[in-house]
Amino acid sequence: MSTTSLDRTTEAVSPVRPPRRDDPARPVRRHRSRGRGLTVAIGAALAVGALITAFPFIWMIASSVKPRSESLAYPPRVLPEEPTFEFFVQLFQELDFGRYLLNTIAIVLIGMVGLVLMAMAGYGFAKFDFRGREPLFFLVLVTMMIPVQVTMIPTYLILNGMKLTNTLVGIALPSLVSGFSVFLFRQFMTTIPTEMIEAARIDGASEARIFWRIIMPLSKPILAVQVVLTFIGGWNSFLWPLIIANDERLYTLSVGVALLNQQIASNPSLQMAAATLMVVPILIVFVVFQRFVVQGFALSGLK
Amino acid sequence: MKPRIAPYVFIGPATLLLLAFGVLPILVAGLVSLTDMNLGGLGDWSRIEFIGVDNYVELFADGAFWQAMANTGIFALIGVPSVIALSLAVALLLNRSGSAFFRALRSFYFVPAITAIVAISLVWGYLYNTQFGLFNYLLSIVGLPPVSWLSDPVAVKFSVALVAVWRGTGLNIIIFLAALQGVPREYLEAASLDGASGFRKTVSIVIPLLRFAIFFVTITTIIAWLQFFDEPFVLTKGGPIGASTSISLFLYQEGFSASQFGYASAGSVVLFVVIAAVTLVQLRARRADVDY
């Protein structure tokens, strides 16, 4: 099967394109001036709300480049007068943030392996009939309900039994797969026509090949969402790295940032620089991929 | 790969991991809660003794446990209605127009949900600071006395909850927006022809059609607040004198700071039972709702 034909089928199969609601002409046409006036008023109110919501981030970024005298000044000012980048330099030179950054990236990459495992499971549950499917899938759903705080102590004991405490694998393993993501994959993959899979089987394609060459390419929309969510989850993960890693060389960014909290009430700029370092990559990833995330939730059948 | 074993190969790794780190821990917690396991027992299992339900007896007599339970209840009472009302309102308003401006605004509301809690806590801790924080300065401008945001036992509950509400709305707005895409436009147009106002359409058509999304968000939000942990952990460490200690934080402190694994596991089992009960009650309510 050629790539072009695959791409075309993606168009046909994927329910991704919801009817476009962004058609500003519609409401306006219906209740002309009153409708438009209201929309403008709502837009203004939402803009104010958006600024308030985003304010802590504006404050964070502005404060990360304030010299110490300004960050401790009273009355406080939002914008720095003499911006400096010394605190970012300090994070990498005096504190070990370069290493924390690498560890965090490693966790994110391990998470991507988990993504493949979850896609496989979603496919298995969506397209195969096998003994034990219903009870196993029920168990998958049950794990969505169980709070981390309930499982953290026994999971720590289990990992300790496996001698995986103080390893990057130990940090990544407990959250490698999530019931929710398996569920999302299954929901999406159910919509892939079974005839395609059957046809490939008749042509002699192996199961692994079918998965890699047909199912995965067709699942691009849901994969995009999951990649974003996995990136965000791995990047922000806090509790496990904190519990499992006693060794400073295994600290992730979040643990490093949390330590700054104890260290300093006196140097907010350094704290804000560290916070900025954690938040800005996520903001970039999210703003670029935001569309996919909203779509992904629409796809999951939450209607 | 034979077709017969193929499905097991596909679901195997993920299912095993979910069993190992999702289901097995519950059983382990149940077992450990019946022992006196502590740091000594971690290295040498022969030092663990079976003590029956002593941990539970002790737990229910522990003032700190009840304080944490009460705090969690207060957090949920403040947080759950705020998060649901706020995210539903913002989603309905954001959904009014699909213009580029409205779509750009969405991002602003989402970002708190996706950024790291530790980073967020540092920022809020700075804003709440009583010496050089911005909030008390703003209060002083309008002539109000300063507030000890994080060191007053009453104020701290609201301060910590506010951060969590701010952070918790984004994801729910996404869920509501996704659900709003599924509202058939024909219904709304028919109602318009009948002369229904925008408000009327929202109340009588849109919100009833969002029932499943509202139900889903309610369940997940309640569970999230019963598990409330990150904000008090990073902002206050549960202080002052336990005033912002949630039940999850209590478990963490008993389990990892005090290394009382048996005792903390008993608490975990109790938390699990509470969450399971709340979920079951809601599912039951939901079923009744569908029948009707």
Coordinates of C-alpha atoms in Angstrom, one line a residue:
Chain A
M1 CA 0.0 0.0 0.0
S2 CA 1.5 3.3 -1.0
T3 CA 1.9 6.2 1.3
T4 CA -0.4 8.4 -0.7
S5 CA -3.3 6.1 -0.5
L6 CA -2.8 5.8 3.2
D7 CA -2.9 9.5 3.6
R8 CA -6.1 9.7 1.7
T9 CA -7.7 7.1 4.0
T10 CA -6.6 9.0 7.0
E11 CA -8.8 11.8 5.7
A12 CA -11.7 9.5 5.2
V13 CA -11.4 7.6 8.5
S14 CA -10.4 10.2 11.0
P15 CA -13.3 11.9 12.7
V16 CA -11.0 14.7 13.5
R17 CA -12.5 17.5 11.6
P18 CA -15.4 18.7 13.7
P19 CA -17.8 21.0 12.0
R20 CA -16.2 24.4 12.0
R21 CA -17.8 26.5 14.7
D22 CA -15.4 29.4 14.0
D23 CA -17.6 31.1 11.5
P24 CA -18.1 34.5 12.9
A25 CA -20.6 35.5 10.3
R26 CA -23.3 33.2 11.7
P27 CA -24.4 34.7 15.0
V28 CA -23.9 38.2 13.6
R29 CA -26.3 37.4 10.8
R30 CA -28.9 36.2 13.1
H31 CA -29.2 39.0 15.6
R32 CA -27.2 41.7 13.9
S33 CA -26.1 44.5 16.2
R34 CA -27.2 43.2 19.6
G35 CA -25.4 39.9 19.0
R36 CA -22.3 41.6 17.9
G37 CA -22.3 44.0 20.8
L38 CA -22.7 41.2 23.2
T39 CA -19.9 39.2 21.6
V40 CA -17.6 42.2 21.9
A41 CA -18.5 42.6 25.6
I42 CA -17.9 38.9 26.2
G43 CA -14.6 39.1 24.4
A44 CA -13.6 42.0 26.6
A45 CA -14.6 40.2 29.8
L46 CA -12.7 37.1 28.7
A47 CA -9.7 39.2 27.8
V48 CA -9.6 40.6 31.3
G49 CA -10.0 37.1 32.8
A50 CA -7.2 35.9 30.5
L51 CA -4.9 38.6 31.7
I52 CA -5.7 37.8 35.4
T53 CA -5.1 34.1 34.7
A54 CA -1.9 34.7 33.0
F55 CA -0.7 37.3 35.4
P56 CA 1.4 35.0 37.7
F57 CA 3.4 33.9 34.6
I58 CA 3.9 37.5 33.5
W59 CA 5.1 38.3 37.0
M60 CA 7.3 35.2 37.0
I61 CA 9.1 36.0 33.8
A62 CA 9.5 39.7 34.6
S63 CA 10.8 38.9 38.1
S64 CA 13.3 36.4 36.7
V65 CA 15.3 39.2 35.2
K66 CA 15.1 41.6 38.1
P67 CA 18.2 42.4 40.0
R68 CA 18.0 41.3 43.7
S69 CA 17.4 44.8 44.9
E70 CA 14.4 45.2 42.7
S71 CA 12.9 41.8 43.5
L72 CA 12.9 42.6 47.2
A73 CA 11.8 46.2 46.8
Y74 CA 8.6 47.5 48.4
P75 CA 6.3 48.6 46.8
P76 CA 6.9 45.8 44.3
R77 CA 6.9 46.7 40.6
V78 CA 5.8 44.3 37.8
L79 CA 8.4 45.2 35.2
P80 CA 12.1 45.2 35.8
E81 CA 14.0 48.5 35.4
E82 CA 17.5 47.1 34.8
P83 CA 17.0 43.5 33.5
T84 CA 19.7 41.0 34.1
F85 CA 20.2 37.4 33.1
E86 CA 22.7 36.6 35.9
F87 CA 20.2 34.3 37.7
F88 CA 19.8 32.0 34.7
V89 CA 23.6 31.8 34.4
Q90 CA 23.8 31.1 38.2
L91 CA 21.3 28.2 37.8
F92 CA 23.6 26.4 35.3
Q93 CA 27.0 27.4 36.8
E94 CA 26.6 27.3 40.5
L95 CA 23.6 25.0 40.8
D96 CA 23.4 21.8 38.8
F97 CA 20.5 22.7 36.6
G98 CA 22.2 21.4 33.4
R99 CA 22.1 17.9 34.9
Y100 CA 18.5 18.3 36.1
L101 CA 17.6 19.3 32.6
L102 CA 19.2 16.3 31.0
N103 CA 17.5 14.0 33.5
T104 CA 14.2 15.6 32.8
I105 CA 14.7 15.1 29.0
A106 CA 15.6 11.4 29.7
I107 CA 12.4 11.0 31.6
V108 CA 10.4 12.5 28.8
L109 CA 12.1 10.2 26.2
I110 CA 11.4 7.1 28.4
G111 CA 7.8 8.3 28.5
M112 CA 7.7 8.2 24.7
V113 CA 8.4 4.4 24.9
G114 CA 5.5 4.1 27.2
L115 CA 3.4 5.9 24.5
V116 CA 4.1 3.1 22.0
L117 CA 3.1 0.5 24.7
M118 CA -0.1 2.3 25.3
A119 CA -0.8 2.6 21.5
M120 CA -0.3 -1.2 21.2
A121 CA -2.6 -1.9 24.1
G122 CA -5.2 0.4 22.7
Y123 CA -5.0 -1.4 19.4
G124 CA -5.2 -4.8 21.1
F125 CA -8.3 -3.8 23.0
A126 CA -9.9 -2.1 20.0
K127 CA -9.4 -4.6 17.3
F128 CA -9.0 -8.1 18.7
D129 CA -11.4 -10.5 20.3
F130 CA -9.7 -12.6 22.9
R131 CA -10.4 -14.3 26.2
G132 CA -10.3 -12.0 29.1
R133 CA -10.7 -8.8 27.1
E134 CA -13.6 -7.4 29.1
P135 CA -12.2 -8.0 32.6
L136 CA -8.7 -6.7 31.6
F137 CA -10.1 -3.6 30.0
F138 CA -12.2 -3.1 33.1
L139 CA -9.0 -3.2 35.2
V140 CA -7.4 -0.6 32.9
L141 CA -10.3 1.7 33.6
V142 CA -10.2 1.0 37.3
T143 CA -6.6 2.2 37.5
M144 CA -7.8 5.6 36.3
M145 CA -9.6 6.0 39.6
I146 CA -6.9 5.0 42.0
P147 CA -5.1 8.0 43.4
V148 CA -1.3 8.2 43.3
Q149 CA -1.2 9.0 47.0
V150 CA -2.8 5.6 47.8
T151 CA -0.3 3.7 45.7
M152 CA 2.8 5.7 46.4
I153 CA 3.9 3.9 49.5
P154 CA 3.3 0.3 48.2
T155 CA 4.8 1.4 44.8
Y156 CA 7.9 2.6 46.6
L157 CA 8.1 -0.7 48.4
I158 CA 7.6 -2.6 45.2
L159 CA 10.3 -0.6 43.4
N160 CA 12.6 -1.0 46.4
G161 CA 12.0 -4.7 46.2
M162 CA 13.0 -4.6 42.6
K163 CA 16.1 -2.6 43.5
L164 CA 15.0 0.3 41.2
T165 CA 15.0 3.1 43.7
N166 CA 17.6 5.7 42.8
T167 CA 17.4 4.9 39.1
L168 CA 16.0 6.9 36.2
V169 CA 14.0 3.8 35.2
G170 CA 12.5 3.6 38.7
I171 CA 11.4 7.2 38.3
A172 CA 9.8 6.7 34.9
L173 CA 8.3 3.2 35.4
P174 CA 5.3 3.8 37.6
S175 CA 3.8 6.5 35.3
L176 CA 5.0 4.9 32.1
V177 CA 1.5 3.8 31.1
S178 CA -1.8 5.4 32.2
G179 CA -5.2 3.8 32.0
F180 CA -6.6 7.0 30.6
S181 CA -4.3 7.1 27.6
V182 CA -4.9 3.4 26.8
F183 CA -8.6 4.3 26.9
L184 CA -8.1 7.2 24.5
F185 CA -6.1 5.1 22.1
R186 CA -8.8 2.4 22.2
Q187 CA -11.6 4.8 21.6
F188 CA -9.8 6.2 18.5
M189 CA -8.7 2.9 17.1
T190 CA -12.1 1.4 17.2
T191 CA -13.0 3.9 14.4
I192 CA -10.4 2.4 12.1
P193 CA -12.2 0.1 9.6
T194 CA -11.5 -3.6 10.3
E195 CA -11.7 -4.4 6.6
M196 CA -8.3 -2.6 6.1
I197 CA -6.7 -4.8 8.7
E198 CA -8.3 -7.9 7.2
A199 CA -7.1 -6.9 3.7
A200 CA -3.5 -6.4 4.9
R201 CA -3.7 -9.8 6.6
I202 CA -4.8 -11.5 3.4
D203 CA -1.9 -9.8 1.6
G204 CA 0.4 -11.5 4.1
A205 CA 1.4 -8.6 6.3
S206 CA 2.5 -9.7 9.8
E207 CA 0.7 -8.3 12.8
A208 CA 3.7 -6.2 13.8
R209 CA 3.8 -4.7 10.3
I210 CA 0.1 -4.0 10.3
F211 CA 0.5 -2.1 13.5
W212 CA 3.5 -0.1 12.4
R213 CA 2.6 0.6 8.8
I214 CA -1.2 0.9 9.0
I215 CA -2.5 1.5 12.5
M216 CA 0.1 4.0 13.7
P217 CA 0.0 6.2 10.6
L218 CA -3.8 6.2 10.8
S219 CA -3.6 7.2 14.4
K220 CA -1.6 10.4 13.9
P221 CA -4.3 12.7 15.4
I222 CA -4.5 10.8 18.6
L223 CA -0.7 10.3 18.7
A224 CA -0.2 14.0 18.4
V225 CA -2.3 14.6 21.5
Q226 CA -0.6 11.9 23.4
V227 CA 2.9 13.0 22.6
V228 CA 2.0 16.5 23.9
L229 CA 0.4 15.1 27.1
T230 CA 3.3 12.7 27.6
F231 CA 5.8 15.5 27.2
I232 CA 3.9 17.7 29.6
G233 CA 3.5 14.9 32.1
G234 CA 7.2 13.8 32.0
W235 CA 8.5 17.3 32.1
N236 CA 6.4 18.3 35.1
S237 CA 6.6 15.0 37.0
F238 CA 7.4 15.8 40.6
L239 CA 6.2 13.3 43.2
W240 CA 8.0 10.2 41.9
P241 CA 11.3 11.8 41.2
L242 CA 11.1 13.3 44.7
I243 CA 10.3 10.0 46.4
I244 CA 12.5 7.6 44.4
A245 CA 15.7 9.7 43.9
N246 CA 17.8 10.4 46.9
D247 CA 20.8 10.8 44.8
E248 CA 21.3 14.4 43.7
R249 CA 22.6 13.3 40.3
L250 CA 19.2 11.9 39.5
Y251 CA 17.2 15.0 40.4
T252 CA 14.8 16.3 37.8
L253 CA 14.1 20.0 37.1
S254 CA 11.0 19.9 39.3
V255 CA 12.9 18.5 42.3
G256 CA 15.7 21.0 41.7
V257 CA 13.1 23.9 41.6
A258 CA 11.4 22.6 44.7
L259 CA 14.7 22.6 46.6
L260 CA 15.1 26.3 45.8
N261 CA 12.0 26.9 47.8
Q262 CA 13.6 25.8 51.0
Q263 CA 16.9 27.4 50.3
I264 CA 15.8 31.0 49.7
A265 CA 13.2 33.3 50.8
S266 CA 15.7 36.0 50.1
N267 CA 16.4 35.6 46.5
P268 CA 13.1 35.5 44.6
S269 CA 14.8 36.3 41.3
L270 CA 16.7 33.0 41.3
Q271 CA 13.5 31.2 42.1
M272 CA 11.7 32.9 39.3
A273 CA 14.5 32.1 36.9
A274 CA 14.2 28.5 37.8
A275 CA 10.4 28.6 37.5
T276 CA 10.7 30.3 34.1
L277 CA 13.1 27.6 32.9
M278 CA 10.5 25.0 33.8
V279 CA 7.4 26.8 32.4
V280 CA 8.6 28.3 29.2
P281 CA 9.3 25.1 27.2
I282 CA 5.8 23.8 28.2
L283 CA 4.2 27.1 27.1
I284 CA 5.9 26.9 23.7
V285 CA 4.9 23.2 23.2
F286 CA 1.4 23.9 24.3
V287 CA 0.8 27.0 22.3
V288 CA 2.1 25.2 19.1
F289 CA 0.0 22.1 19.7
Q290 CA -3.0 23.4 21.6
R291 CA -5.3 22.6 18.7
F292 CA -4.5 18.9 18.9
V293 CA -5.1 18.7 22.6
V294 CA -8.6 20.2 22.3
Q295 CA -9.3 17.9 19.3
G296 CA -8.1 14.9 21.2
F297 CA -10.6 15.4 24.0
A298 CA -13.3 15.9 21.4
L299 CA -12.2 12.6 19.9
S300 CA -12.3 10.7 23.1
G301 CA -16.1 10.7 22.9
L302 CA -16.7 13.2 25.6
K303 CA -19.8 14.6 24.1
Chain B
M1 CA 3.4 -13.6 15.6
K2 CA 0.4 -16.0 15.5
P3 CA -3.0 -14.3 15.3
R4 CA -4.1 -16.1 18.5
I5 CA -1.4 -14.7 20.6
A6 CA -1.1 -11.4 18.8
P7 CA -3.7 -9.5 21.0
Y8 CA -1.9 -10.6 24.2
V9 CA 1.4 -9.4 22.8
F10 CA -0.2 -6.0 22.0
I11 CA -1.9 -5.5 25.3
G12 CA 0.7 -7.4 27.4
P13 CA 3.3 -4.8 28.3
A14 CA 0.9 -2.0 29.1
T15 CA -1.5 -4.2 31.0
L16 CA 1.3 -5.8 33.1
L17 CA 2.6 -2.3 34.0
L18 CA -0.9 -1.2 34.9
L19 CA -1.3 -4.3 37.1
A20 CA 2.1 -3.9 38.7
F21 CA 1.7 -0.2 39.5
G22 CA -2.0 0.4 39.5
V23 CA -3.7 -2.7 41.0
L24 CA -0.9 -4.6 42.9
P25 CA -0.1 -1.6 45.1
I26 CA -3.6 -1.6 46.5
L27 CA -3.2 -5.2 47.6
V28 CA 0.2 -4.4 49.0
A29 CA -1.2 -1.4 50.9
G30 CA -3.8 -3.6 52.3
L31 CA -1.2 -6.1 53.5
V32 CA 1.3 -3.6 54.8
S33 CA -1.4 -1.8 56.7
L34 CA -1.7 -4.8 58.9
T35 CA 2.0 -4.7 59.9
D36 CA 4.3 -2.4 61.8
M37 CA 6.5 -2.0 58.9
N38 CA 8.9 1.0 59.1
L39 CA 12.4 2.0 57.8
G40 CA 13.9 -1.0 59.7
G41 CA 11.5 -3.4 58.0
L42 CA 12.4 -2.0 54.6
G43 CA 15.9 -3.4 54.7
D44 CA 15.1 -6.5 56.7
W45 CA 11.7 -8.2 56.3
S46 CA 12.2 -10.4 59.4
R47 CA 11.7 -7.2 61.5
I48 CA 8.1 -6.8 60.2
E49 CA 5.4 -8.0 62.5
F50 CA 1.8 -8.6 61.9
I51 CA -0.2 -6.4 64.2
G52 CA -3.8 -6.8 62.8
V53 CA -5.9 -3.7 62.8
D54 CA -3.8 -1.8 65.4
N55 CA -2.8 0.8 62.7
Y56 CA -6.4 1.5 62.0
V57 CA -7.3 1.8 65.7
E58 CA -4.4 4.2 66.2
L59 CA -5.3 6.1 63.0
F60 CA -8.9 6.8 64.1
A61 CA -7.6 8.0 67.4
D62 CA -5.1 10.3 65.8
G63 CA -6.0 14.0 66.0
A64 CA -3.7 14.9 63.1
F65 CA -5.5 12.3 60.8
W66 CA -8.9 13.9 61.6
Q67 CA -7.5 17.4 61.1
A68 CA -6.3 16.3 57.7
M69 CA -9.6 14.7 56.8
A70 CA -11.4 17.9 57.9
N71 CA -9.0 20.0 55.9
T72 CA -9.6 17.8 52.8
G73 CA -13.3 18.2 53.2
I74 CA -13.0 22.0 53.5
F75 CA -10.7 22.1 50.4
A76 CA -13.2 20.0 48.4
L77 CA -16.1 22.3 49.6
I78 CA -14.2 25.4 48.4
G79 CA -12.7 23.9 45.4
V80 CA -15.1 21.6 43.6
P81 CA -18.0 24.1 43.1
S82 CA -15.6 26.9 42.2
V83 CA -13.7 24.8 39.6
I84 CA -16.9 23.4 38.0
A85 CA -18.8 26.7 37.9
L86 CA -15.8 28.7 36.7
S87 CA -14.7 26.3 34.0
L88 CA -18.3 25.8 32.7
A89 CA -18.9 29.6 32.5
V90 CA -15.6 30.3 30.8
A91 CA -16.1 27.5 28.3
L92 CA -19.6 28.7 27.4
L93 CA -18.3 32.2 26.9
L94 CA -15.3 31.1 24.9
N95 CA -17.5 29.0 22.8
R96 CA -19.6 32.0 21.7
S97 CA -17.2 32.9 18.9
G98 CA -14.6 30.9 17.0
S99 CA -12.8 34.0 15.9
A100 CA -9.0 34.1 16.0
F101 CA -9.2 36.4 19.0
F102 CA -11.4 34.0 21.0
R103 CA -9.1 31.1 20.1
A104 CA -6.1 33.0 21.2
L105 CA -7.7 33.7 24.5
R106 CA -8.2 30.0 25.1
S107 CA -4.5 29.4 25.6
F108 CA -4.4 31.9 28.4
Y109 CA -6.9 29.9 30.3
F110 CA -5.3 26.6 29.7
V111 CA -1.7 27.3 30.6
P112 CA -2.0 27.1 34.4
A113 CA -3.2 23.6 34.0
I114 CA -0.2 22.4 32.1
T115 CA 2.6 24.1 33.9
A116 CA 4.7 22.5 36.6
I117 CA 3.2 22.8 40.1
V118 CA 6.6 23.5 41.7
A119 CA 7.2 26.4 39.4
I120 CA 3.7 27.7 40.0
S121 CA 4.0 27.4 43.8
L122 CA 7.2 29.4 43.8
V123 CA 5.5 32.2 41.9
W124 CA 2.4 32.2 44.1
G125 CA 4.6 32.0 47.2
Y126 CA 6.3 35.1 46.0
L127 CA 3.0 36.9 45.3
Y128 CA 1.7 35.9 48.8
N129 CA 4.9 36.9 50.5
T130 CA 4.0 39.2 53.5
Q131 CA 7.1 41.4 53.2
F132 CA 7.5 42.1 49.5
G133 CA 4.6 40.3 47.9
L134 CA 2.4 41.9 45.4
F135 CA -1.0 41.0 47.0
N136 CA -0.5 42.8 50.2
Y137 CA 0.7 45.8 48.3
L138 CA -2.5 45.8 46.2
L139 CA -4.5 45.5 49.5
S140 CA -2.6 48.5 50.9
I141 CA -3.5 50.6 47.8
V142 CA -7.2 50.1 48.5
G143 CA -6.6 50.8 52.2
L144 CA -7.0 47.2 53.5
P145 CA -4.7 45.7 56.2
P146 CA -2.2 43.1 55.1
V147 CA -3.2 39.4 55.2
S148 CA -0.9 36.6 56.4
W149 CA -1.8 34.5 53.4
L150 CA 0.2 31.4 54.2
S151 CA 0.7 31.7 58.0
D152 CA -2.8 32.3 59.2
P153 CA -4.6 29.0 59.9
V154 CA -7.8 30.2 58.3
A155 CA -6.5 32.3 55.4
V156 CA -4.0 29.5 54.4
K157 CA -6.9 27.2 53.4
F158 CA -8.2 29.8 51.0
S159 CA -4.8 30.8 49.7
V160 CA -3.8 27.2 48.9
A161 CA -7.2 26.4 47.4
L162 CA -7.1 29.5 45.2
V163 CA -3.9 28.3 43.6
A164 CA -5.5 24.9 43.0
V165 CA -8.7 26.4 41.5
W166 CA -6.6 28.6 39.2
R167 CA -4.7 25.5 38.1
G168 CA -7.7 23.2 38.0
T169 CA -10.0 25.1 35.6
G170 CA -7.9 24.9 32.4
L171 CA -8.3 21.2 31.9
N172 CA -12.0 21.3 32.6
I173 CA -12.5 24.2 30.2
I174 CA -10.9 22.0 27.5
I175 CA -13.2 19.1 28.3
F176 CA -16.3 21.4 28.2
L177 CA -15.2 23.0 25.0
A178 CA -14.7 19.6 23.4
A179 CA -18.2 18.6 24.6
L180 CA -19.7 21.9 23.3
Q181 CA -18.5 20.8 19.8
G182 CA -20.9 18.0 20.0
V183 CA -24.0 20.2 20.5
P184 CA -26.0 19.9 17.3
R185 CA -26.4 23.3 15.7
E186 CA -29.8 22.4 14.4
Y187 CA -31.3 22.4 17.9
L188 CA -30.0 25.9 18.5
E189 CA -31.2 27.2 15.2
A190 CA -34.7 25.7 15.7
A191 CA -34.8 27.4 19.2
S192 CA -33.7 30.7 17.6
L193 CA -36.6 30.4 15.1
D194 CA -38.9 29.9 18.0
G195 CA -37.6 33.2 19.4
A196 CA -35.5 31.8 22.3
S197 CA -32.9 34.1 23.8
G198 CA -29.2 33.2 24.0
F199 CA -29.5 32.7 27.7
R200 CA -32.6 30.6 27.4
K201 CA -30.9 28.4 24.8
T202 CA -27.9 27.9 27.0
V203 CA -30.0 26.9 30.0
S204 CA -32.5 24.8 28.2
I205 CA -30.5 23.2 25.4
V206 CA -26.8 23.4 25.8
I207 CA -26.4 22.6 29.5
P208 CA -28.7 19.6 29.4
L209 CA -26.7 18.3 26.4
L210 CA -23.5 18.8 28.4
R211 CA -24.9 16.5 31.2
F212 CA -22.3 13.8 30.6
A213 CA -19.4 16.2 30.4
I214 CA -20.6 17.9 33.6
F215 CA -20.9 14.5 35.3
F216 CA -17.5 13.5 34.2
V217 CA -15.9 16.7 35.3
T218 CA -17.7 16.5 38.6
I219 CA -16.4 13.1 39.3
T220 CA -12.8 13.8 38.3
T221 CA -12.8 17.1 40.1
I222 CA -14.0 15.6 43.4
I223 CA -11.5 12.8 43.1
A224 CA -8.8 15.3 42.4
W225 CA -9.6 17.4 45.5
L226 CA -9.8 14.3 47.6
Q227 CA -6.2 13.6 46.4
F228 CA -5.2 17.3 46.9
F229 CA -1.5 17.3 47.5
D230 CA 0.8 19.4 45.4
E231 CA -0.2 22.9 46.3
P232 CA 0.0 22.5 50.1
F233 CA 3.1 20.4 49.8
V234 CA 5.0 23.0 48.0
L235 CA 3.5 26.2 49.3
T236 CA 3.2 25.4 53.0
K237 CA 4.4 21.9 53.8
G238 CA 0.9 21.6 55.4
G239 CA 1.4 24.4 57.9
P240 CA 0.9 26.3 60.0
I241 CA 0.5 23.6 62.5
G242 CA -1.3 21.3 60.2
A243 CA -3.9 23.9 59.0
S244 CA -3.3 23.1 55.3
T245 CA -2.4 19.4 55.6
S246 CA -4.6 17.4 53.3
I247 CA -5.1 13.7 53.7
S248 CA -2.6 12.9 50.9
L249 CA 0.0 15.1 52.5
F250 CA -0.6 13.5 55.8
L251 CA 0.0 10.1 54.2
Y252 CA 3.2 11.3 52.6
Q253 CA 4.5 12.7 55.8
E254 CA 3.7 9.6 57.8
G255 CA 5.0 7.3 55.0
F256 CA 8.1 9.1 53.8
S257 CA 9.1 11.7 56.4
A258 CA 8.4 9.4 59.4
S259 CA 8.9 6.1 57.5
Q260 CA 5.8 4.6 59.2
F261 CA 4.9 2.5 56.2
G262 CA 2.4 0.3 58.0
Y263 CA 0.6 3.3 59.6
A264 CA 0.6 5.3 56.4
S265 CA -0.7 2.3 54.4
A266 CA -3.7 2.1 56.7
G267 CA -4.4 5.7 55.9
S268 CA -4.0 5.0 52.2
V269 CA -6.6 2.2 52.5
V270 CA -9.0 4.6 54.2
L271 CA -8.5 7.2 51.5
F272 CA -9.1 4.5 48.8
V273 CA -12.3 3.5 50.5
V274 CA -13.5 7.1 50.7
I275 CA -12.8 7.7 47.0
A276 CA -14.3 4.5 45.9
A277 CA -17.4 5.2 48.0
V278 CA -17.8 8.7 46.6
T279 CA -17.4 7.4 43.0
L280 CA -19.9 4.7 43.6
V281 CA -22.5 7.1 45.0
Q282 CA -22.0 9.3 42.0
L283 CA -22.3 6.4 39.5
R284 CA -25.5 5.3 41.2
A285 CA -26.9 8.9 41.0
R286 CA -26.0 9.0 37.4
R287 CA -27.8 5.7 36.7
A288 CA -30.9 7.1 38.4
D289 CA -30.5 10.2 36.2
V290 CA -30.5 8.2 33.0
D291 CA -33.5 6.1 34.0
Y292 CA -35.4 9.3 34.5

